[in-house]
């Protein structure tokens, strides 16, 4: 089943509650929240308090992507705040197994993230332990970037690897996913599409999200 996780990074920070309600009404499957620390990436975004507040106004899973230098310190804070899925950058930790184990022991879905230039073989020793892999299809740090074309092949390779090992691991894709390329992303092997500006910068975000859900319905009927 292909899922849609709207990213609030691309919305009006003065009214994040409205962005979550749009996702709810439009039929989203999760809310994607990018946590940036100003070190691992040059931008700064949200803290645990925001996750806690959003958890009070939606029943959708909160998909927290930690783009931080010290994921082990942040994992408990965001888990306690209400995150349902927690993903860490493979490039930001020397102890991915320990960090993934911590996430799972806290009762959350655990994900690992690869930047565009990070090869999938970096997952060799951890892929059997995670619930999902997030492929960054732009260089992380800010929204509205263009999809990096080489990532289609990367998604396909990862999908073939997961299927070949018969693993129950989902592929999430974040960065430059838009109406005009989302079907190719799904056909490459993606299970979860993170979409920000494509939804929130449209004239009618609820209608746009509904149209996206209808467009991918055919993949969920296979």
Coordinates of C-alpha atoms in Angstrom, one line a residue:
X1 CA 0.0 0.0 0.0
X2 CA 1.4 3.4 -1.0
X3 CA 1.1 6.0 1.7
X4 CA 1.3 9.8 1.6
X5 CA 3.0 11.8 4.4
X6 CA 2.7 15.5 4.0
X7 CA 5.7 17.4 5.2
X8 CA 5.0 20.5 7.3
X9 CA 8.4 21.9 6.4
X10 CA 6.8 23.5 3.4
X11 CA 3.9 25.1 5.2
X12 CA 3.3 28.3 7.1
X13 CA 5.0 27.9 10.5
X14 CA 2.6 30.4 12.0
X15 CA -0.3 28.0 11.5
X16 CA 1.1 24.4 11.7
X17 CA -2.1 23.2 13.3
X18 CA -4.0 24.2 10.1
X19 CA -1.4 22.2 8.0
X20 CA -2.1 19.1 10.1
X21 CA -5.9 19.5 9.8
X22 CA -5.5 19.8 6.0
X23 CA -3.6 16.5 6.0
X24 CA -6.3 14.9 8.1
X25 CA -9.1 16.1 5.8
X26 CA -7.2 15.2 2.7
X27 CA -6.7 11.6 3.7
X28 CA -3.0 11.6 4.5
X29 CA -1.5 8.5 6.1
X30 CA 1.1 10.3 8.3
X31 CA 2.5 13.7 9.1
X32 CA 6.2 14.1 8.2
X33 CA 8.2 16.4 10.6
X34 CA 11.8 17.3 9.7
X35 CA 13.9 18.1 12.8
X36 CA 17.0 20.1 11.8
X37 CA 19.7 21.2 14.3
X38 CA 21.7 23.8 12.4
X39 CA 24.7 21.5 12.5
X40 CA 24.0 18.3 10.5
X41 CA 22.1 20.5 8.1
X42 CA 22.4 24.3 7.9
X43 CA 18.8 25.0 8.8
X44 CA 17.0 25.0 12.2
X45 CA 13.4 23.8 12.5
X46 CA 11.3 22.2 15.3
X47 CA 11.7 20.8 18.8
X48 CA 9.9 18.2 20.9
X49 CA 7.3 20.7 22.1
X50 CA 5.9 21.0 18.6
X51 CA 5.6 17.2 18.3
X52 CA 3.8 17.1 21.6
X53 CA 1.4 19.8 20.6
X54 CA 0.6 18.2 17.2
X55 CA 0.0 14.8 18.8
X56 CA -2.9 16.4 20.6
X57 CA -4.7 17.5 17.5
X58 CA -4.3 14.4 15.2
X59 CA -4.5 10.7 15.3
X60 CA -2.3 10.4 12.3
X61 CA 1.2 8.9 12.9
X62 CA 3.9 11.5 13.4
X63 CA 6.8 10.6 11.2
X64 CA 9.8 12.4 12.8
X65 CA 13.0 12.6 10.7
X66 CA 16.0 13.5 12.9
X67 CA 18.5 15.5 10.8
X68 CA 20.8 16.0 13.8
X69 CA 24.3 15.3 14.9
X70 CA 23.4 13.6 18.1
X71 CA 20.5 11.3 17.3
X72 CA 20.9 9.2 20.4
X73 CA 20.3 12.2 22.6
X74 CA 17.2 13.3 20.6
X75 CA 15.5 9.9 20.2
X76 CA 14.1 9.7 23.8
X77 CA 13.0 13.4 23.7
X78 CA 11.0 13.1 20.5
X79 CA 9.6 9.6 21.4
X80 CA 8.3 10.9 24.7
X81 CA 6.8 14.0 22.9
X82 CA 4.6 11.7 20.8
X83 CA 6.6 10.7 17.7
X84 CA 5.3 7.4 16.2
X85 CA 8.0 6.8 13.6
X86 CA 11.5 8.0 14.2
X87 CA 14.3 7.9 11.6
X88 CA 18.0 8.7 11.9
X89 CA 20.6 9.6 9.4
X90 CA 23.1 6.8 8.8
X91 CA 25.7 9.5 8.3
X92 CA 25.1 11.0 11.7
X93 CA 25.8 8.0 13.9
X94 CA 28.7 5.6 14.5
X95 CA 26.3 3.2 16.3
X96 CA 23.3 2.8 14.1
X97 CA 22.3 -0.6 15.6
X98 CA 22.3 0.8 19.1
X99 CA 20.2 3.8 18.0
X100 CA 17.7 1.7 16.1
X101 CA 17.4 -0.6 19.1
X102 CA 16.6 2.3 21.3
X103 CA 13.9 3.5 19.0
X104 CA 12.2 0.1 18.9
X105 CA 12.5 -0.4 22.7
X106 CA 10.6 2.9 23.1
X107 CA 7.8 1.3 21.1
X108 CA 8.3 3.4 17.9
X109 CA 8.8 2.4 14.2
X110 CA 12.4 2.7 13.5
X111 CA 13.9 4.1 10.2
X112 CA 17.3 4.9 8.8
X113 CA 17.9 7.6 6.3
X114 CA 20.3 7.8 3.4
X115 CA 21.4 11.1 1.8
X116 CA 21.6 11.2 -2.0
X117 CA 25.3 10.5 -2.2
X118 CA 25.2 7.7 0.5
X119 CA 25.2 4.2 -1.2
X120 CA 22.7 1.6 -0.1
X121 CA 25.4 -0.8 0.9
X122 CA 25.8 1.3 4.1
X123 CA 22.7 -0.6 5.2
X124 CA 24.3 -4.0 5.0
X125 CA 24.4 -4.6 8.8
X126 CA 21.2 -2.8 9.8
X127 CA 18.5 -3.4 7.1
X128 CA 17.1 -6.4 8.9
X129 CA 16.6 -4.3 12.0
X130 CA 14.6 -1.4 10.6
X131 CA 10.9 -0.9 9.8
X132 CA 11.6 1.5 6.9
X133 CA 14.4 3.2 4.9
X134 CA 14.1 6.8 4.0
X135 CA 15.8 7.8 0.7
X136 CA 16.6 11.5 0.5
X137 CA 16.1 12.5 -3.1
X138 CA 17.4 16.0 -2.4
X139 CA 20.2 17.2 -0.3
X140 CA 18.6 17.8 3.1
X141 CA 18.3 21.1 4.8
X142 CA 15.4 23.0 3.1
X143 CA 12.2 22.3 1.1
X144 CA 11.3 23.0 -2.5
X145 CA 14.3 21.4 -4.2
X146 CA 14.2 19.4 -7.4
X147 CA 14.3 15.6 -7.3
X148 CA 17.8 14.2 -8.0
X149 CA 17.3 11.9 -11.1
X150 CA 19.8 9.3 -10.0
X151 CA 17.6 8.5 -7.0
X152 CA 15.1 6.6 -9.1
X153 CA 17.8 3.9 -9.7
X154 CA 18.7 4.0 -6.0
X155 CA 15.1 3.4 -5.0
X156 CA 14.8 0.5 -7.5
X157 CA 18.0 -1.1 -6.2
X158 CA 16.9 -0.9 -2.6
X159 CA 13.5 -2.3 -3.6
X160 CA 15.1 -5.3 -5.4
X161 CA 17.3 -5.9 -2.3
X162 CA 14.4 -5.8 0.1
X163 CA 12.2 -8.1 -2.1
X164 CA 15.1 -10.5 -2.7
X165 CA 15.6 -11.0 1.0
X166 CA 11.8 -11.1 1.6
X167 CA 12.1 -8.3 4.2
X168 CA 9.2 -6.4 5.7
X169 CA 10.9 -3.0 5.2
X170 CA 9.1 -0.1 3.6
X171 CA 10.8 2.5 1.4
X172 CA 10.1 6.2 2.1
X173 CA 11.1 8.9 -0.3
X174 CA 11.5 12.5 0.6
X175 CA 12.6 15.4 -1.6
X176 CA 11.1 16.9 -4.8
X177 CA 8.3 14.4 -5.1
X178 CA 5.5 16.2 -7.1
X179 CA 2.4 15.3 -9.0
X180 CA 4.4 15.0 -12.3
X181 CA 6.9 12.5 -10.9
X182 CA 5.2 10.7 -8.1
X183 CA 4.1 7.7 -10.2
X184 CA 7.6 7.1 -11.4
X185 CA 8.8 7.2 -7.7
X186 CA 6.2 4.6 -6.8
X187 CA 7.0 2.5 -9.8
X188 CA 10.7 2.6 -8.7
X189 CA 9.6 0.9 -5.5
X190 CA 8.6 3.6 -3.0
X191 CA 5.9 2.7 -0.4
X192 CA 5.7 6.1 1.4
X193 CA 5.8 9.5 -0.4
X194 CA 6.8 12.6 1.6
X195 CA 5.3 15.6 -0.2
X196 CA 5.5 19.1 1.0
X197 CA 5.3 22.0 -1.5
X198 CA 3.3 19.9 -4.0
X199 CA 0.5 19.9 -1.5
X200 CA 0.8 23.0 0.7
X201 CA 1.8 25.4 -2.1
X202 CA -1.2 24.4 -4.3
X203 CA -4.3 26.5 -4.5
X204 CA -6.4 23.9 -2.6
X205 CA -4.2 21.7 -0.5
X206 CA -7.1 19.4 0.6
X207 CA -8.3 18.9 -2.9
X208 CA -4.7 18.3 -4.1
X209 CA -4.0 15.7 -1.5
X210 CA -7.3 13.9 -2.4
X211 CA -6.2 13.9 -6.0
X212 CA -2.9 12.5 -5.1
X213 CA -4.5 9.7 -3.1
X214 CA -6.8 8.9 -6.0
X215 CA -3.9 8.9 -8.5
X216 CA -2.0 6.2 -6.5
X217 CA -5.0 4.1 -5.7
X218 CA -4.3 1.9 -8.7
X219 CA -1.0 0.8 -7.1
X220 CA -2.8 -0.2 -3.9
X221 CA -5.2 -2.4 -5.9
X222 CA -2.4 -4.6 -7.4

